[in-house]
Amino acid sequence: MLQHVDVVAETAALLTSLRGVWDEDAVDELDHALQSAAHAIDDGADDELVLAAALHDLAHSAMFDAAAAARHDATARDWLTPRFGERVGWLAGAHVAAKRYLVATEPGYGSTLTQRSVLSLDAQGGAAVDDAFTRHPWWPDALRLRRYDDAAKDPAAQGATIDDVLTIAERLTRQRQSSRESA
């Protein structure tokens, strides 16, 4: 079992490692993560959704290898789930399926994607509706996360702070620890 302090320290190291990592042209991965979190907070999202939004692209960090980055949705799910719970991991892991779904079902959505996102869509299998995701009770929040992701590519936008994200991470780890102790 991961210790509370270790999880928050790992999350801090992971966030910091995203500075200077470029997957998009306009913002680096840290700014993208912090803007995603800010959009979630502004939307009134709960802590789990905010944290999933902040960390959905964590596999782009140099802390992971190229294979992990290539399947970054699964890497995010696998890294987040044991640390912050099934919902955080599932939501982060569903952001690619949400993009594929929106391209397949929402006219004009594909034209709003950045060039990099269009290229990655092809590598991710293109437009598609995956019933395993769309029937899941957390699916509406996965679509919300996708919208935060799409909006978090503005070099002039203000994001949350690393401390904001770590405060949420700490709160979630304490809640999980309390739940395990009462079980």
Short mmCIF file of N, CA, C and O in Angstrom, two decimals, residues 111-164:
data_model
loop_
_atom_site.label_atom_id
_atom_site.label_comp_id
_atom_site.label_asym_id
_atom_site.label_seq_id
_atom_site.Cartn_x
_atom_site.Cartn_y
_atom_site.Cartn_z
N SER A 111 -13.13 19.66 -36.06
CA SER A 111 -12.50 20.88 -36.57
C SER A 111 -12.01 21.78 -35.45
O SER A 111 -11.26 22.72 -35.71
N THR A 112 -12.40 21.50 -34.21
CA THR A 112 -11.92 22.30 -33.08
C THR A 112 -10.61 21.76 -32.50
O THR A 112 -9.99 22.42 -31.67
N LEU A 113 -10.21 20.57 -32.93
CA LEU A 113 -9.00 19.96 -32.39
C LEU A 113 -7.75 20.62 -32.97
O LEU A 113 -7.74 21.05 -34.11
N THR A 114 -6.71 20.65 -32.16
CA THR A 114 -5.42 21.14 -32.65
C THR A 114 -4.86 20.14 -33.66
O THR A 114 -5.27 18.98 -33.69
N GLN A 115 -3.90 20.59 -34.43
CA GLN A 115 -3.27 19.71 -35.42
C GLN A 115 -2.68 18.49 -34.75
O GLN A 115 -2.82 17.37 -35.24
N ARG A 116 -2.04 18.67 -33.62
CA ARG A 116 -1.43 17.55 -32.89
C ARG A 116 -2.51 16.56 -32.43
O ARG A 116 -2.32 15.35 -32.48
N SER A 117 -3.64 17.08 -31.97
CA SER A 117 -4.72 16.22 -31.50
C SER A 117 -5.35 15.43 -32.65
O SER A 117 -5.73 14.28 -32.49
N VAL A 118 -5.41 16.05 -33.83
CA VAL A 118 -5.92 15.35 -35.01
C VAL A 118 -4.96 14.21 -35.37
O VAL A 118 -5.40 13.09 -35.66
N LEU A 119 -3.67 14.48 -35.35
CA LEU A 119 -2.68 13.43 -35.66
C LEU A 119 -2.75 12.29 -34.65
O LEU A 119 -2.71 11.12 -35.03
N SER A 120 -2.88 12.63 -33.38
CA SER A 120 -2.95 11.57 -32.37
C SER A 120 -4.26 10.79 -32.48
O SER A 120 -4.29 9.59 -32.21
N LEU A 121 -5.33 11.44 -32.92
CA LEU A 121 -6.60 10.74 -33.12
C LEU A 121 -6.43 9.59 -34.10
O LEU A 121 -6.94 8.49 -33.87
N ASP A 122 -5.71 9.82 -35.17
CA ASP A 122 -5.47 8.76 -36.14
C ASP A 122 -4.75 7.58 -35.49
O ASP A 122 -5.12 6.43 -35.68
N ALA A 123 -3.73 7.88 -34.70
CA ALA A 123 -2.96 6.83 -34.02
C ALA A 123 -3.81 6.11 -32.97
O ALA A 123 -3.55 4.94 -32.65
N GLN A 124 -4.83 6.79 -32.45
CA GLN A 124 -5.70 6.22 -31.42
C GLN A 124 -6.88 5.46 -32.00
O GLN A 124 -7.74 4.98 -31.26
N GLY A 125 -6.94 5.34 -33.31
CA GLY A 125 -8.00 4.55 -33.93
C GLY A 125 -9.08 5.34 -34.61
O GLY A 125 -10.03 4.77 -35.13
N GLY A 126 -8.99 6.67 -34.57
CA GLY A 126 -9.97 7.50 -35.26
C GLY A 126 -11.29 7.60 -34.51
O GLY A 126 -11.44 7.13 -33.38
N ALA A 127 -12.25 8.23 -35.17
CA ALA A 127 -13.58 8.43 -34.59
C ALA A 127 -14.23 7.09 -34.30
O ALA A 127 -14.18 6.17 -35.12
N ALA A 128 -14.82 6.96 -33.11
CA ALA A 128 -15.48 5.71 -32.74
C ALA A 128 -16.31 5.91 -31.48
O ALA A 128 -16.02 6.79 -30.67
N VAL A 129 -17.31 5.07 -31.34
CA VAL A 129 -18.12 5.02 -30.13
C VAL A 129 -17.85 3.67 -29.48
O VAL A 129 -18.10 2.63 -30.07
N ASP A 130 -17.32 3.71 -28.28
CA ASP A 130 -16.97 2.50 -27.54
C ASP A 130 -18.01 2.30 -26.44
O ASP A 130 -18.01 3.02 -25.44
N ASP A 131 -18.88 1.32 -26.63
CA ASP A 131 -19.96 1.09 -25.67
C ASP A 131 -19.47 0.79 -24.26
O ASP A 131 -20.15 1.12 -23.29
N ALA A 132 -18.30 0.19 -24.13
CA ALA A 132 -17.76 -0.10 -22.79
C ALA A 132 -17.55 1.19 -22.01
O ALA A 132 -17.67 1.20 -20.78
N PHE A 133 -17.24 2.28 -22.70
CA PHE A 133 -17.08 3.56 -22.04
C PHE A 133 -18.43 4.28 -21.92
O PHE A 133 -18.79 4.76 -20.85
N THR A 134 -19.17 4.38 -23.02
CA THR A 134 -20.37 5.21 -23.03
C THR A 134 -21.46 4.70 -22.10
O THR A 134 -22.31 5.48 -21.68
N ARG A 135 -21.44 3.43 -21.76
CA ARG A 135 -22.43 2.88 -20.83
C ARG A 135 -22.00 2.99 -19.37
O ARG A 135 -22.76 2.65 -18.48
N HIS A 136 -20.78 3.44 -19.15
CA HIS A 136 -20.26 3.54 -17.79
C HIS A 136 -20.89 4.72 -17.06
O HIS A 136 -21.10 5.78 -17.66
N PRO A 137 -21.21 4.59 -15.77
CA PRO A 137 -21.86 5.69 -15.06
C PRO A 137 -21.01 6.96 -14.94
O PRO A 137 -21.55 8.04 -14.73
N TRP A 138 -19.69 6.85 -15.09
CA TRP A 138 -18.83 8.03 -15.01
C TRP A 138 -18.61 8.69 -16.37
O TRP A 138 -17.88 9.68 -16.48
N TRP A 139 -19.21 8.16 -17.43
CA TRP A 139 -19.00 8.67 -18.77
C TRP A 139 -19.29 10.17 -18.91
O TRP A 139 -18.49 10.89 -19.53
N PRO A 140 -20.38 10.70 -18.35
CA PRO A 140 -20.60 12.15 -18.49
C PRO A 140 -19.43 12.98 -17.96
O PRO A 140 -19.07 14.01 -18.55
N ASP A 141 -18.80 12.54 -16.88
CA ASP A 141 -17.64 13.26 -16.36
C ASP A 141 -16.41 13.08 -17.25
O ASP A 141 -15.56 13.96 -17.33
N ALA A 142 -16.30 11.95 -17.94
CA ALA A 142 -15.21 11.76 -18.89
C ALA A 142 -15.35 12.77 -20.04
O ALA A 142 -14.34 13.31 -20.52
N LEU A 143 -16.57 13.03 -20.47
CA LEU A 143 -16.79 14.03 -21.51
C LEU A 143 -16.45 15.43 -21.00
O LEU A 143 -15.88 16.24 -21.74
N ARG A 144 -16.78 15.70 -19.74
CA ARG A 144 -16.40 16.99 -19.14
C ARG A 144 -14.87 17.13 -19.14
O ARG A 144 -14.34 18.17 -19.52
N LEU A 145 -14.18 16.08 -18.71
CA LEU A 145 -12.72 16.11 -18.68
C LEU A 145 -12.16 16.39 -20.08
O LEU A 145 -11.23 17.17 -20.24
N ARG A 146 -12.75 15.76 -21.09
CA ARG A 146 -12.28 15.98 -22.46
C ARG A 146 -12.40 17.44 -22.85
O ARG A 146 -11.53 18.00 -23.53
N ARG A 147 -13.49 18.08 -22.44
CA ARG A 147 -13.69 19.51 -22.75
C ARG A 147 -12.63 20.36 -22.04
O ARG A 147 -12.13 21.33 -22.60
N TYR A 148 -12.30 20.00 -20.79
CA TYR A 148 -11.24 20.73 -20.08
C TYR A 148 -9.92 20.56 -20.83
O TYR A 148 -9.16 21.51 -20.99
N ASP A 149 -9.64 19.35 -21.26
CA ASP A 149 -8.43 19.02 -22.01
C ASP A 149 -8.36 19.89 -23.26
O ASP A 149 -7.33 20.52 -23.54
N ASP A 150 -9.43 19.94 -24.01
CA ASP A 150 -9.45 20.71 -25.26
C ASP A 150 -9.23 22.20 -25.02
O ASP A 150 -8.58 22.88 -25.83
N ALA A 151 -9.76 22.72 -23.92
CA ALA A 151 -9.66 24.16 -23.62
C ALA A 151 -8.32 24.55 -23.00
O ALA A 151 -8.01 25.74 -22.90
N ALA A 152 -7.53 23.59 -22.62
CA ALA A 152 -6.30 23.84 -21.85
C ALA A 152 -5.06 23.93 -22.74
O ALA A 152 -4.04 23.29 -22.47
N LYS A 153 -5.16 24.72 -23.78
CA LYS A 153 -4.05 24.84 -24.72
C LYS A 153 -3.85 26.30 -25.11
O LYS A 153 -3.43 26.61 -26.22
N ASP A 154 -4.11 27.19 -24.18
CA ASP A 154 -4.07 28.62 -24.42
C ASP A 154 -2.87 29.24 -23.68
O ASP A 154 -2.85 29.25 -22.45
N PRO A 155 -1.89 29.75 -24.42
CA PRO A 155 -0.70 30.28 -23.75
C PRO A 155 -0.98 31.50 -22.86
O PRO A 155 -0.18 31.81 -21.98
N ALA A 156 -2.12 32.14 -23.05
CA ALA A 156 -2.45 33.31 -22.23
C ALA A 156 -3.35 32.97 -21.04
O ALA A 156 -3.61 33.83 -20.20
N ALA A 157 -3.80 31.73 -20.94
CA ALA A 157 -4.75 31.36 -19.88
C ALA A 157 -4.05 31.14 -18.55
O ALA A 157 -2.91 30.68 -18.50
N GLN A 158 -4.76 31.44 -17.50
CA GLN A 158 -4.28 31.20 -16.14
C GLN A 158 -4.69 29.80 -15.71
O GLN A 158 -5.84 29.43 -15.84
N GLY A 159 -3.76 29.04 -15.23
CA GLY A 159 -4.06 27.70 -14.73
C GLY A 159 -4.14 27.69 -13.21
O GLY A 159 -3.90 28.71 -12.56
N ALA A 160 -4.48 26.56 -12.67
CA ALA A 160 -4.37 26.36 -11.23
C ALA A 160 -2.87 26.35 -10.91
O ALA A 160 -2.03 26.41 -11.81
N THR A 161 -2.53 26.26 -9.65
CA THR A 161 -1.12 26.15 -9.28
C THR A 161 -0.80 24.70 -8.94
O THR A 161 -1.71 23.90 -8.68
N ILE A 162 0.47 24.39 -8.92
CA ILE A 162 0.87 23.05 -8.47
C ILE A 162 0.37 22.82 -7.06
O ILE A 162 -0.14 21.74 -6.75
N ASP A 163 0.47 23.83 -6.21
CA ASP A 163 -0.02 23.69 -4.83
C ASP A 163 -1.51 23.40 -4.78
O ASP A 163 -1.97 22.62 -3.95
N ASP A 164 -2.29 24.02 -5.68
CA ASP A 164 -3.73 23.72 -5.74
C ASP A 164 -3.96 22.24 -6.01
O ASP A 164 -4.77 21.59 -5.36
#
